[in-house]
mmCIF file of C-alpha atoms in Angstrom:
data_model
loop_
_atom_site.group_PDB
_atom_site.id
_atom_site.type_symbol
_atom_site.label_atom_id
_atom_site.label_comp_id
_atom_site.label_asym_id
_atom_site.label_seq_id
_atom_site.Cartn_x
_atom_site.Cartn_y
_atom_site.Cartn_z
ATOM 1 C CA UNK A 1 95.843 104.514 90.128
ATOM 2 C CA UNK A 2 93.170 104.581 87.624
ATOM 3 C CA UNK A 3 89.971 106.648 88.001
ATOM 4 C CA UNK A 4 87.719 103.544 88.507
ATOM 5 C CA UNK A 5 89.934 102.080 91.270
ATOM 6 C CA UNK A 6 90.089 105.506 92.932
ATOM 7 C CA UNK A 7 86.309 105.829 92.840
ATOM 8 C CA UNK A 8 85.800 102.330 94.247
ATOM 9 C CA UNK A 9 88.300 103.135 97.101
ATOM 10 C CA UNK A 10 86.491 106.339 97.753
ATOM 11 C CA UNK A 11 83.185 104.551 97.835
ATOM 12 C CA UNK A 12 84.193 101.928 100.240
ATOM 13 C CA UNK A 13 85.400 104.562 102.724
ATOM 14 C CA UNK A 14 81.702 105.755 103.132
ATOM 15 C CA UNK A 15 79.857 104.748 106.165
ATOM 16 C CA UNK A 16 76.706 103.885 104.497
ATOM 17 C CA UNK A 17 78.368 101.381 102.128
ATOM 18 C CA UNK A 18 79.841 99.355 104.821
ATOM 19 C CA UNK A 19 76.617 99.568 106.895
ATOM 20 C CA UNK A 20 74.692 98.364 103.943
ATOM 21 C CA UNK A 21 77.001 95.427 103.229
ATOM 22 C CA UNK A 22 76.749 94.258 106.947
ATOM 23 C CA UNK A 23 72.948 94.672 106.898
ATOM 24 C CA UNK A 24 72.713 92.630 103.738
ATOM 25 C CA UNK A 25 74.937 89.865 105.267
ATOM 26 C CA UNK A 26 72.688 89.962 108.415
ATOM 27 C CA UNK A 27 69.621 89.536 106.412
ATOM 28 C CA UNK A 28 71.217 86.754 104.439
ATOM 29 C CA UNK A 29 72.162 84.899 107.623
ATOM 30 C CA UNK A 30 68.586 85.137 108.823
ATOM 31 C CA UNK A 31 67.136 83.842 105.557
ATOM 32 C CA UNK A 32 69.780 81.069 105.343
ATOM 33 C CA UNK A 33 67.728 79.142 107.918
ATOM 34 C CA UNK A 34 64.910 78.798 105.472
ATOM 35 C CA UNK A 35 67.155 77.544 102.685
ATOM 36 C CA UNK A 36 69.143 75.068 104.774
ATOM 37 C CA UNK A 37 66.200 73.770 106.742
ATOM 38 C CA UNK A 38 65.795 70.527 104.682
ATOM 39 C CA UNK A 39 69.264 69.324 105.400
ATOM 40 C CA UNK A 40 69.003 69.848 109.204
ATOM 41 C CA UNK A 41 67.600 66.870 111.358
ATOM 42 C CA UNK A 42 64.710 68.234 113.421
ATOM 43 C CA UNK A 43 65.527 66.331 116.565
ATOM 44 C CA UNK A 44 68.621 68.550 116.984
ATOM 45 C CA UNK A 45 66.497 71.405 117.944
ATOM 46 C CA UNK A 46 65.631 70.204 121.552
ATOM 47 C CA UNK A 47 69.394 69.359 122.102
ATOM 48 C CA UNK A 48 70.796 72.782 121.499
ATOM 49 C CA UNK A 49 67.731 74.726 122.730
ATOM 50 C CA UNK A 50 66.786 76.329 119.504
ATOM 51 C CA UNK A 51 63.245 77.019 120.913
ATOM 52 C CA UNK A 52 64.798 79.949 122.913
ATOM 53 C CA UNK A 53 66.120 81.682 119.857
ATOM 54 C CA UNK A 54 63.125 84.143 119.666
ATOM 55 C CA UNK A 55 63.851 85.590 123.223
ATOM 56 C CA UNK A 56 67.526 85.968 122.157
ATOM 57 C CA UNK A 57 66.586 87.870 119.027
ATOM 58 C CA UNK A 58 64.200 90.254 120.932
ATOM 59 C CA UNK A 59 67.039 91.122 123.343
ATOM 60 C CA UNK A 60 69.383 91.645 120.613
ATOM 61 C CA UNK A 61 67.124 93.762 118.482
ATOM 62 C CA UNK A 62 66.366 96.177 121.304
ATOM 63 C CA UNK A 63 70.020 96.360 122.542
ATOM 64 C CA UNK A 64 71.578 96.665 119.108
ATOM 65 C CA UNK A 65 69.327 99.674 118.102
ATOM 66 C CA UNK A 66 70.342 101.491 121.276
ATOM 67 C CA UNK A 67 74.129 100.781 120.894
ATOM 68 C CA UNK A 68 74.067 101.745 117.134
ATOM 69 C CA UNK A 69 72.386 105.026 118.142
ATOM 70 C CA UNK A 70 74.886 105.610 120.946
ATOM 71 C CA UNK A 71 77.806 104.922 118.731
ATOM 72 C CA UNK A 72 76.667 107.177 116.135
ATOM 73 C CA UNK A 73 76.162 109.987 118.724
ATOM 74 C CA UNK A 74 79.672 109.271 120.153
ATOM 75 C CA UNK A 75 81.215 109.539 116.623
ATOM 76 C CA UNK A 76 79.485 112.854 115.830
ATOM 77 C CA UNK A 77 80.744 114.198 119.253
ATOM 78 C CA UNK A 78 84.203 113.075 118.325
ATOM 79 C CA UNK A 79 84.074 114.685 114.977
ATOM 80 C CA UNK A 80 83.006 117.987 116.498
ATOM 81 C CA UNK A 81 85.549 117.804 119.258
ATOM 82 C CA UNK A 82 88.435 116.960 116.823
ATOM 83 C CA UNK A 83 87.283 119.819 114.493
ATOM 84 C CA UNK A 84 87.425 122.307 117.303
ATOM 85 C CA UNK A 85 90.757 121.103 118.992
ATOM 86 C CA UNK A 86 92.682 120.595 115.721
ATOM 87 C CA UNK A 87 91.203 121.369 112.294
ATOM 88 C CA UNK A 88 88.002 120.531 110.346
ATOM 89 C CA UNK A 89 90.211 118.728 107.802
ATOM 90 C CA UNK A 90 90.902 115.944 110.226
ATOM 91 C CA UNK A 91 87.271 114.993 110.456
ATOM 92 C CA UNK A 92 87.538 113.271 106.991
ATOM 93 C CA UNK A 93 90.157 110.757 108.590
ATOM 94 C CA UNK A 94 87.875 110.154 111.440
ATOM 95 C CA UNK A 95 84.888 109.505 109.187
ATOM 96 C CA UNK A 96 86.754 106.941 107.149
ATOM 97 C CA UNK A 97 88.171 105.005 110.100
ATOM 98 C CA UNK A 98 87.811 101.268 109.595
ATOM 99 C CA UNK A 99 87.261 100.403 113.159
ATOM 100 C CA UNK A 100 84.548 102.979 113.815
ATOM 101 C CA UNK A 101 82.728 101.974 110.462
ATOM 102 C CA UNK A 102 82.938 98.258 111.167
ATOM 103 C CA UNK A 103 81.404 98.869 114.670
ATOM 104 C CA UNK A 104 78.471 100.846 113.414
ATOM 105 C CA UNK A 105 77.988 98.496 110.502
ATOM 106 C CA UNK A 106 78.104 95.524 112.760
ATOM 107 C CA UNK A 107 75.451 97.015 115.179
ATOM 108 C CA UNK A 108 73.179 97.896 112.262
ATOM 109 C CA UNK A 109 73.711 94.664 110.659
ATOM 110 C CA UNK A 110 72.947 92.742 113.851
ATOM 111 C CA UNK A 111 69.818 94.811 114.458
ATOM 112 C CA UNK A 112 68.441 93.964 110.965
ATOM 113 C CA UNK A 113 69.532 90.291 111.459
ATOM 114 C CA UNK A 114 67.483 90.076 114.651
ATOM 115 C CA UNK A 115 64.565 91.927 113.160
ATOM 116 C CA UNK A 116 64.292 89.604 110.248
ATOM 117 C CA UNK A 117 64.666 86.596 112.342
ATOM 118 C CA UNK A 118 61.709 87.831 114.639
ATOM 119 C CA UNK A 119 59.462 88.485 111.670
ATOM 120 C CA UNK A 120 60.195 85.077 110.171
ATOM 121 C CA UNK A 121 59.641 83.235 113.516
ATOM 122 C CA UNK A 122 56.251 85.024 114.080
ATOM 123 C CA UNK A 123 55.123 84.195 110.553
ATOM 124 C CA UNK A 124 55.946 80.480 111.045
ATOM 125 C CA UNK A 125 58.535 80.292 108.223
ATOM 126 C CA UNK A 126 61.015 78.403 110.219
ATOM 127 C CA UNK A 127 60.670 74.751 111.035
ATOM 128 C CA UNK A 128 62.640 72.815 113.597
ATOM 129 C CA UNK A 129 65.718 72.644 111.245
ATOM 130 C CA UNK A 130 65.544 76.244 110.444
ATOM 131 C CA UNK A 131 65.315 77.280 114.055
ATOM 132 C CA UNK A 132 68.706 75.337 114.452
ATOM 133 C CA UNK A 133 70.366 77.384 111.615
ATOM 134 C CA UNK A 134 68.892 80.651 113.042
ATOM 135 C CA UNK A 135 70.255 79.734 116.507
ATOM 136 C CA UNK A 136 73.854 78.869 115.226
ATOM 137 C CA UNK A 137 73.766 82.142 113.199
ATOM 138 C CA UNK A 138 72.534 84.081 116.290
ATOM 139 C CA UNK A 139 75.352 82.682 118.361
ATOM 140 C CA UNK A 140 77.921 83.550 115.611
ATOM 141 C CA UNK A 141 76.294 87.097 115.423
ATOM 142 C CA UNK A 142 76.734 87.475 119.279
ATOM 143 C CA UNK A 143 80.432 86.430 119.140
ATOM 144 C CA UNK A 144 80.980 89.090 116.497
ATOM 145 C CA UNK A 145 79.162 91.777 118.521
ATOM 146 C CA UNK A 146 81.208 91.069 121.564
ATOM 147 C CA UNK A 147 84.620 91.258 119.643
ATOM 148 C CA UNK A 148 83.445 94.569 117.953
ATOM 149 C CA UNK A 149 82.307 96.077 121.244
ATOM 150 C CA UNK A 150 85.675 95.200 122.798
ATOM 151 C CA UNK A 151 87.582 96.938 119.911
ATOM 152 C CA UNK A 152 85.113 99.798 119.887
ATOM 153 C CA UNK A 153 85.647 100.511 123.641
ATOM 154 C CA UNK A 154 89.380 100.478 123.164
ATOM 155 C CA UNK A 155 89.012 102.970 120.210
ATOM 156 C CA UNK A 156 86.780 105.290 122.098
ATOM 157 C CA UNK A 157 89.389 105.927 124.630
ATOM 158 C CA UNK A 158 91.440 107.869 122.046
ATOM 159 C CA UNK A 159 89.177 108.462 119.049
ATOM 160 C CA UNK A 160 89.110 112.167 118.144
ATOM 161 C CA UNK A 161 91.720 113.187 120.596
ATOM 162 C CA UNK A 162 94.585 115.615 119.561
ATOM 163 C CA UNK A 163 97.259 113.032 119.654
ATOM 164 C CA UNK A 164 95.050 110.606 117.757
ATOM 165 C CA UNK A 165 94.360 113.286 115.074
ATOM 166 C CA UNK A 166 98.123 114.081 114.720
ATOM 167 C CA UNK A 167 98.838 110.278 114.353
ATOM 168 C CA UNK A 168 96.155 109.908 111.637
ATOM 169 C CA UNK A 169 97.416 112.854 109.618
ATOM 170 C CA UNK A 170 100.938 111.717 109.871
ATOM 171 C CA UNK A 171 100.028 108.296 108.556
ATOM 172 C CA UNK A 172 98.195 109.600 105.571
ATOM 173 C CA UNK A 173 100.908 112.249 104.832
ATOM 174 C CA UNK A 174 103.695 109.679 105.254
ATOM 175 C CA UNK A 175 102.005 107.282 102.882
ATOM 176 C CA UNK A 176 101.431 109.996 100.204
ATOM 177 C CA UNK A 177 105.036 111.278 100.424
ATOM 178 C CA UNK A 178 106.387 107.534 100.390
ATOM 179 C CA UNK A 179 104.501 106.964 97.200
ATOM 180 C CA UNK A 180 106.033 110.269 95.936
ATOM 181 C CA UNK A 181 109.504 109.133 97.015
ATOM 182 C CA UNK A 182 109.026 105.831 95.173
ATOM 183 C CA UNK A 183 107.727 107.516 92.133
ATOM 184 C CA UNK A 184 108.740 111.181 92.096
ATOM 185 C CA UNK A 185 106.361 111.884 89.161
ATOM 186 C CA UNK A 186 103.696 109.176 89.847
ATOM 187 C CA UNK A 187 105.145 106.833 87.132
ATOM 188 C CA UNK A 188 105.231 109.515 84.476
ATOM 189 C CA UNK A 189 108.217 111.408 83.081
ATOM 190 C CA UNK A 190 109.469 114.518 84.814
ATOM 191 C CA UNK A 191 108.613 117.585 82.858
ATOM 192 C CA UNK A 192 111.611 119.940 82.603
ATOM 193 C CA UNK A 193 111.109 123.480 81.206
ATOM 194 C CA UNK A 194 107.928 124.809 79.808
ATOM 195 C CA UNK A 195 105.455 122.458 78.058
ATOM 196 C CA UNK A 196 104.739 122.533 74.378
ATOM 197 C CA UNK A 197 102.045 125.088 73.457
ATOM 198 C CA UNK A 198 100.480 123.139 70.573
ATOM 199 C CA UNK A 199 97.015 122.570 72.237
ATOM 200 C CA UNK A 200 95.848 123.272 75.670
ATOM 201 C CA UNK A 201 92.846 121.526 77.446
ATOM 202 C CA UNK A 202 90.887 123.851 79.597
ATOM 203 C CA UNK A 203 88.805 122.644 82.426
ATOM 204 C CA UNK A 204 85.113 123.105 82.747
ATOM 205 C CA UNK A 205 84.762 122.769 86.663
ATOM 206 C CA UNK A 206 86.006 124.936 89.512
ATOM 207 C CA UNK A 207 87.578 123.321 92.475
ATOM 208 C CA UNK A 208 90.502 121.275 93.735
ATOM 209 C CA UNK A 209 92.179 118.672 91.654
ATOM 210 C CA UNK A 210 91.737 115.442 93.713
ATOM 211 C CA UNK A 211 92.960 112.726 91.322
ATOM 212 C CA UNK A 212 94.644 112.268 87.843
ATOM 213 C CA UNK A 213 94.140 109.156 85.871
ATOM 214 C CA UNK A 214 97.552 108.987 84.362
ATOM 215 C CA UNK A 215 96.723 105.705 82.697
ATOM 216 C CA UNK A 216 94.015 107.222 80.641
ATOM 217 C CA UNK A 217 96.315 110.157 79.645
ATOM 218 C CA UNK A 218 98.991 107.553 78.572
ATOM 219 C CA UNK A 219 96.508 105.607 76.531
ATOM 220 C CA UNK A 220 95.285 108.743 74.722
ATOM 221 C CA UNK A 221 98.844 109.903 74.004
ATOM 222 C CA UNK A 222 99.914 106.525 72.779
ATOM 223 C CA UNK A 223 96.978 106.414 70.285
ATOM 224 C CA UNK A 224 97.917 109.693 68.929
ATOM 225 C CA UNK A 225 101.661 109.007 69.017
ATOM 226 C CA UNK A 226 102.094 112.129 70.951
ATOM 227 C CA UNK A 227 102.666 113.442 74.493
ATOM 228 C CA UNK A 228 100.460 114.969 77.207
ATOM 229 C CA UNK A 229 102.057 117.554 79.495
ATOM 230 C CA UNK A 230 100.167 117.902 82.836
ATOM 231 C CA UNK A 231 99.923 121.362 83.961
ATOM 232 C CA UNK A 232 98.041 121.070 87.285
ATOM 233 C CA UNK A 233 98.720 118.424 89.993
ATOM 234 C CA UNK A 234 96.369 117.051 92.840
ATOM 235 C CA UNK A 235 95.807 119.863 95.359
ATOM 236 C CA UNK A 236 95.889 122.686 92.850
ATOM 237 C CA UNK A 237 92.855 124.957 92.647
ATOM 238 C CA UNK A 238 91.505 125.291 88.997
ATOM 239 C CA UNK A 239 88.787 127.287 87.307
ATOM 240 C CA UNK A 240 87.468 127.214 83.727
ATOM 241 C CA UNK A 241 90.422 129.411 82.374
ATOM 242 C CA UNK A 242 93.313 127.266 83.774
ATOM 243 C CA UNK A 243 94.768 124.676 81.347
ATOM 244 C CA UNK A 244 94.764 121.182 82.741
ATOM 245 C CA UNK A 245 97.293 119.887 80.268
ATOM 246 C CA UNK A 246 99.082 120.550 77.046
ATOM 247 C CA UNK A 247 99.178 118.261 74.090
ATOM 248 C CA UNK A 248 101.748 118.307 71.247
ATOM 249 C CA UNK A 249 99.105 116.884 68.858
ATOM 250 C CA UNK A 250 95.868 118.181 67.466
ATOM 251 C CA UNK A 251 93.117 116.632 69.466
ATOM 252 C CA UNK A 252 89.546 116.297 68.546
ATOM 253 C CA UNK A 253 86.476 117.004 70.754
ATOM 254 C CA UNK A 254 86.477 113.318 71.896
ATOM 255 C CA UNK A 255 90.234 113.558 72.929
ATOM 256 C CA UNK A 256 89.467 116.739 74.964
ATOM 257 C CA UNK A 257 86.710 115.075 76.691
ATOM 258 C CA UNK A 258 88.938 112.122 77.685
ATOM 259 C CA UNK A 259 91.587 114.524 79.010
ATOM 260 C CA UNK A 260 89.036 116.393 81.058
ATOM 261 C CA UNK A 261 87.630 113.073 82.388
ATOM 262 C CA UNK A 262 91.107 112.183 83.609
ATOM 263 C CA UNK A 263 91.120 114.897 86.110
ATOM 264 C CA UNK A 264 88.659 114.572 89.080
ATOM 265 C CA UNK A 265 87.795 117.886 90.506
ATOM 266 C CA UNK A 266 86.040 118.428 93.681
ATOM 267 C CA UNK A 267 85.153 121.127 96.254
ATOM 268 C CA UNK A 268 87.976 120.067 98.706
ATOM 269 C CA UNK A 269 91.358 118.592 98.625
ATOM 270 C CA UNK A 270 92.133 114.884 98.969
ATOM 271 C CA UNK A 271 94.866 113.132 100.898
ATOM 272 C CA UNK A 272 95.373 110.327 98.333
ATOM 273 C CA UNK A 273 97.511 111.839 95.616
ATOM 274 C CA UNK A 274 98.143 115.247 97.270
ATOM 275 C CA UNK A 275 101.260 114.865 99.686
ATOM 276 C CA UNK A 276 101.114 118.639 100.362
ATOM 277 C CA UNK A 277 97.642 118.449 101.848
ATOM 278 C CA UNK A 278 98.771 116.229 104.768
ATOM 279 C CA UNK A 279 101.522 118.707 105.537
ATOM 280 C CA UNK A 280 99.193 121.493 105.420
ATOM 281 C CA UNK A 281 96.759 119.977 107.821
ATOM 282 C CA UNK A 282 99.606 119.212 110.257
ATOM 283 C CA UNK A 283 100.640 122.914 110.107
ATOM 284 C CA UNK A 284 96.981 123.867 110.679
ATOM 285 C CA UNK A 285 96.942 121.742 113.887
ATOM 286 C CA UNK A 286 99.990 123.631 115.163
ATOM 287 C CA UNK A 287 98.450 126.950 114.174
ATOM 288 C CA UNK A 288 95.134 126.126 116.094
ATOM 289 C CA UNK A 289 97.096 125.034 119.094
ATOM 290 C CA UNK A 290 98.970 128.317 119.034
ATOM 291 C CA UNK A 291 95.704 130.399 118.851
ATOM 292 C CA UNK A 292 94.954 132.652 121.809
ATOM 293 C CA UNK A 293 91.933 130.628 122.751
ATOM 294 C CA UNK A 294 93.894 127.333 123.109
ATOM 295 C CA UNK A 295 97.371 128.533 123.763
ATOM 296 C CA UNK A 296 98.927 124.992 123.726
ATOM 297 C CA UNK A 297 102.622 125.341 122.651
ATOM 298 C CA UNK A 298 103.167 121.632 123.462
ATOM 299 C CA UNK A 299 100.894 120.501 120.707
ATOM 300 C CA UNK A 300 102.723 122.756 118.269
ATOM 301 C CA UNK A 301 106.056 121.380 119.349
ATOM 302 C CA UNK A 302 104.739 117.776 118.867
ATOM 303 C CA UNK A 303 103.467 118.721 115.415
ATOM 304 C CA UNK A 304 106.832 120.078 114.474
ATOM 305 C CA UNK A 305 108.481 116.799 115.512
ATOM 306 C CA UNK A 306 105.879 114.956 113.297
ATOM 307 C CA UNK A 307 106.669 117.228 110.332
ATOM 308 C CA UNK A 308 110.342 116.286 110.821
ATOM 309 C CA UNK A 309 109.567 112.625 110.431
ATOM 310 C CA UNK A 310 107.141 113.216 107.537
ATOM 311 C CA UNK A 311 109.294 115.386 105.458
ATOM 312 C CA UNK A 312 112.490 113.369 106.018
ATOM 313 C CA UNK A 313 110.982 110.524 103.819
ATOM 314 C CA UNK A 314 111.697 112.595 100.563
ATOM 315 C CA UNK A 315 115.441 113.075 101.650
ATOM 316 C CA UNK A 316 116.063 109.269 101.864
ATOM 317 C CA UNK A 317 118.749 108.131 99.500
ATOM 318 C CA UNK A 318 117.631 106.316 96.217
ATOM 319 C CA UNK A 319 119.561 103.358 94.949
ATOM 320 C CA UNK A 320 118.064 103.493 91.543
ATOM 321 C CA UNK A 321 115.656 105.525 89.384
ATOM 322 C CA UNK A 322 111.983 104.711 89.536
ATOM 323 C CA UNK A 323 110.381 102.911 86.602
ATOM 324 C CA UNK A 324 108.440 104.827 84.052
ATOM 325 C CA UNK A 325 104.949 103.449 83.708
ATOM 326 C CA UNK A 326 103.637 106.319 81.544
ATOM 327 C CA UNK A 327 106.272 107.248 79.051
ATOM 328 C CA UNK A 328 103.991 109.557 76.984
ATOM 329 C CA UNK A 329 102.810 111.593 80.010
ATOM 330 C CA UNK A 330 104.979 114.443 81.647
ATOM 331 C CA UNK A 331 104.276 116.023 84.967
ATOM 332 C CA UNK A 332 106.020 118.788 86.859
ATOM 333 C CA UNK A 333 108.151 117.698 89.845
ATOM 334 C CA UNK A 334 107.113 118.432 93.453
ATOM 335 C CA UNK A 335 108.992 121.554 94.747
ATOM 336 C CA UNK A 336 110.662 120.934 98.128
ATOM 337 C CA UNK A 337 110.497 124.699 98.710
ATOM 338 C CA UNK A 338 106.761 124.583 98.519
ATOM 339 C CA UNK A 339 106.541 121.739 101.084
ATOM 340 C CA UNK A 340 108.664 123.563 103.450
ATOM 341 C CA UNK A 341 106.578 126.726 102.972
ATOM 342 C CA UNK A 342 103.465 124.752 103.699
ATOM 343 C CA UNK A 343 104.969 123.171 106.631
ATOM 344 C CA UNK A 344 106.916 125.810 108.549
ATOM 345 C CA UNK A 345 105.984 129.299 107.324
ATOM 346 C CA UNK A 346 102.477 129.359 108.981
ATOM 347 C CA UNK A 347 103.931 127.925 112.278
ATOM 348 C CA UNK A 348 106.716 130.486 112.286
ATOM 349 C CA UNK A 349 104.174 133.273 111.799
ATOM 350 C CA UNK A 350 101.740 132.046 114.508
ATOM 351 C CA UNK A 351 104.385 131.191 116.944
ATOM 352 C CA UNK A 352 106.869 134.054 116.514
ATOM 353 C CA UNK A 353 106.246 135.316 119.923
ATOM 354 C CA UNK A 354 106.685 131.864 121.638
ATOM 355 C CA UNK A 355 110.352 131.162 122.430
ATOM 356 C CA UNK A 356 109.758 127.379 123.052
ATOM 357 C CA UNK A 357 108.192 126.971 119.781
ATOM 358 C CA UNK A 358 110.824 129.199 118.099
ATOM 359 C CA UNK A 359 113.450 126.983 119.481
ATOM 360 C CA UNK A 360 111.879 123.900 118.325
ATOM 361 C CA UNK A 361 111.261 125.249 114.937
ATOM 362 C CA UNK A 362 114.903 126.206 114.521
ATOM 363 C CA UNK A 363 116.118 122.739 115.674
ATOM 364 C CA UNK A 364 113.636 121.095 113.323
ATOM 365 C CA UNK A 365 115.110 123.061 110.450
ATOM 366 C CA UNK A 366 118.552 122.200 111.568
ATOM 367 C CA UNK A 367 117.592 118.626 111.339
ATOM 368 C CA UNK A 368 116.170 119.104 107.860
ATOM 369 C CA UNK A 369 119.448 120.853 106.896
ATOM 370 C CA UNK A 370 121.491 117.909 108.206
ATOM 371 C CA UNK A 371 119.791 115.421 105.932
ATOM 372 C CA UNK A 372 122.118 116.629 103.151
ATOM 373 C CA UNK A 373 119.563 116.769 100.358
ATOM 374 C CA UNK A 374 120.502 119.971 98.396
ATOM 375 C CA UNK A 375 116.853 121.119 98.071
ATOM 376 C CA UNK A 376 116.272 120.500 101.818
ATOM 377 C CA UNK A 377 119.338 122.563 102.636
ATOM 378 C CA UNK A 378 118.203 125.534 100.740
ATOM 379 C CA UNK A 379 114.635 125.377 101.854
ATOM 380 C CA UNK A 380 115.636 124.927 105.477
ATOM 381 C CA UNK A 381 117.930 128.046 105.358
ATOM 382 C CA UNK A 382 115.228 130.182 103.887
ATOM 383 C CA UNK A 383 112.630 129.189 106.443
ATOM 384 C CA UNK A 384 115.103 129.529 109.360
ATOM 385 C CA UNK A 385 115.954 133.126 108.303
ATOM 386 C CA UNK A 386 112.266 133.911 107.743
ATOM 387 C CA UNK A 387 111.340 132.479 111.213
ATOM 388 C CA UNK A 388 114.204 134.582 112.727
ATOM 389 C CA UNK A 389 112.840 137.815 111.001
ATOM 390 C CA UNK A 390 109.427 137.219 112.367
ATOM 391 C CA UNK A 391 110.627 136.449 115.864
ATOM 392 C CA UNK A 392 112.653 139.781 115.763
ATOM 393 C CA UNK A 393 109.279 141.639 115.472
ATOM 394 C CA UNK A 394 107.461 139.540 118.082
ATOM 395 C CA UNK A 395 109.930 138.850 121.055
ATOM 396 C CA UNK A 396 110.046 141.611 123.391
ATOM 397 C CA UNK A 397 113.497 140.509 125.064
ATOM 398 C CA UNK A 398 116.820 140.737 123.224
ATOM 399 C CA UNK A 399 118.012 137.761 125.186
ATOM 400 C CA UNK A 400 115.260 135.514 123.802
ATOM 401 C CA UNK A 401 115.977 136.618 120.256
ATOM 402 C CA UNK A 402 119.652 136.111 120.683
ATOM 403 C CA UNK A 403 118.961 132.462 121.662
ATOM 404 C CA UNK A 404 117.041 131.941 118.391
ATOM 405 C CA UNK A 405 119.750 133.726 116.409
ATOM 406 C CA UNK A 406 122.362 131.347 117.732
ATOM 407 C CA UNK A 407 120.300 128.409 116.462
ATOM 408 C CA UNK A 408 119.273 129.781 113.164
ATOM 409 C CA UNK A 409 120.976 128.556 109.968
ATOM 410 C CA UNK A 410 123.213 131.029 108.145
ATOM 411 C CA UNK A 411 121.544 132.666 105.096
#
């Protein structure tokens, strides 16, 4: 994914962008009556009751402002509730929910549509033909509002709940891991061994790598008949002493700027190119559920089942190797051991004293082990033994520990 495309996708996820587009569409619909008036017969106005459009617009203006305010208040409450019940990282997924954004944008756009229509009517801009167009546009807007309200009411029944949060994180984590399974190195070549130490590119910003424009790096490497070896991947924290990449050719200042420009660095991690982040957030939900203030082992068990489904994607058999889109760019492979560490180590630490969570954790690791992937088998054994050692220190009854010991994978 190029940097421009990534920026456009990120921009379209912002609430104000969609609200602005709907608002502009609403204003355009109200103004359309002025433009189309010469082509509309004036005698149609009495037949369809276009004279009453002013009353309808007044009702719509007052109600849509109230509905939009209520919707925003509900969304903010849902964000706070999800953050308290799960993890603050889930809030990002709720904010960019398409249905919620469409609802607010529709209500704001409808309010501005009615407001512009009222102003134009009072100014005497519309003739008989213009009133007909405005009336038809108002009917279309009302139908859109009704459909949006029905979807919005259905969404509010589950918006921001724990189950909804887990499902959203599972969706983005599965999508990210599926992309990694299809292209283990994001379309670049796999870096084996240490990179060449010809020239390093040091970043000038501090934060998390959110996106890497591999196409830009490929173009630069091809122009210089060389190679770019990426050192940091999305999700890694970097500062102004960490090399972003290594080059096997001597770069000039312009080339260094192009390499740095290919790395988008921000204050937080992003779900898009960072498959480990989704796994980390799922583990955080389980940890929050196991905290003394919540003490919800059922949510932790549900999260373990979700992690089982998500991680199993990487163990699916491959019929053929993925295509190489960037032959001059080399990236390090994703370590399965790191994924298992992100997923299971925090849960085994927080749930060491809970027998039910310990049993589900061992069964989940057994499932990972049975998938047959060599890296999965080794990582599952390591996490199983680590969880068993933690349970030995936390469980007061020997009988409970022996139950876990019987389920644990042999080291």
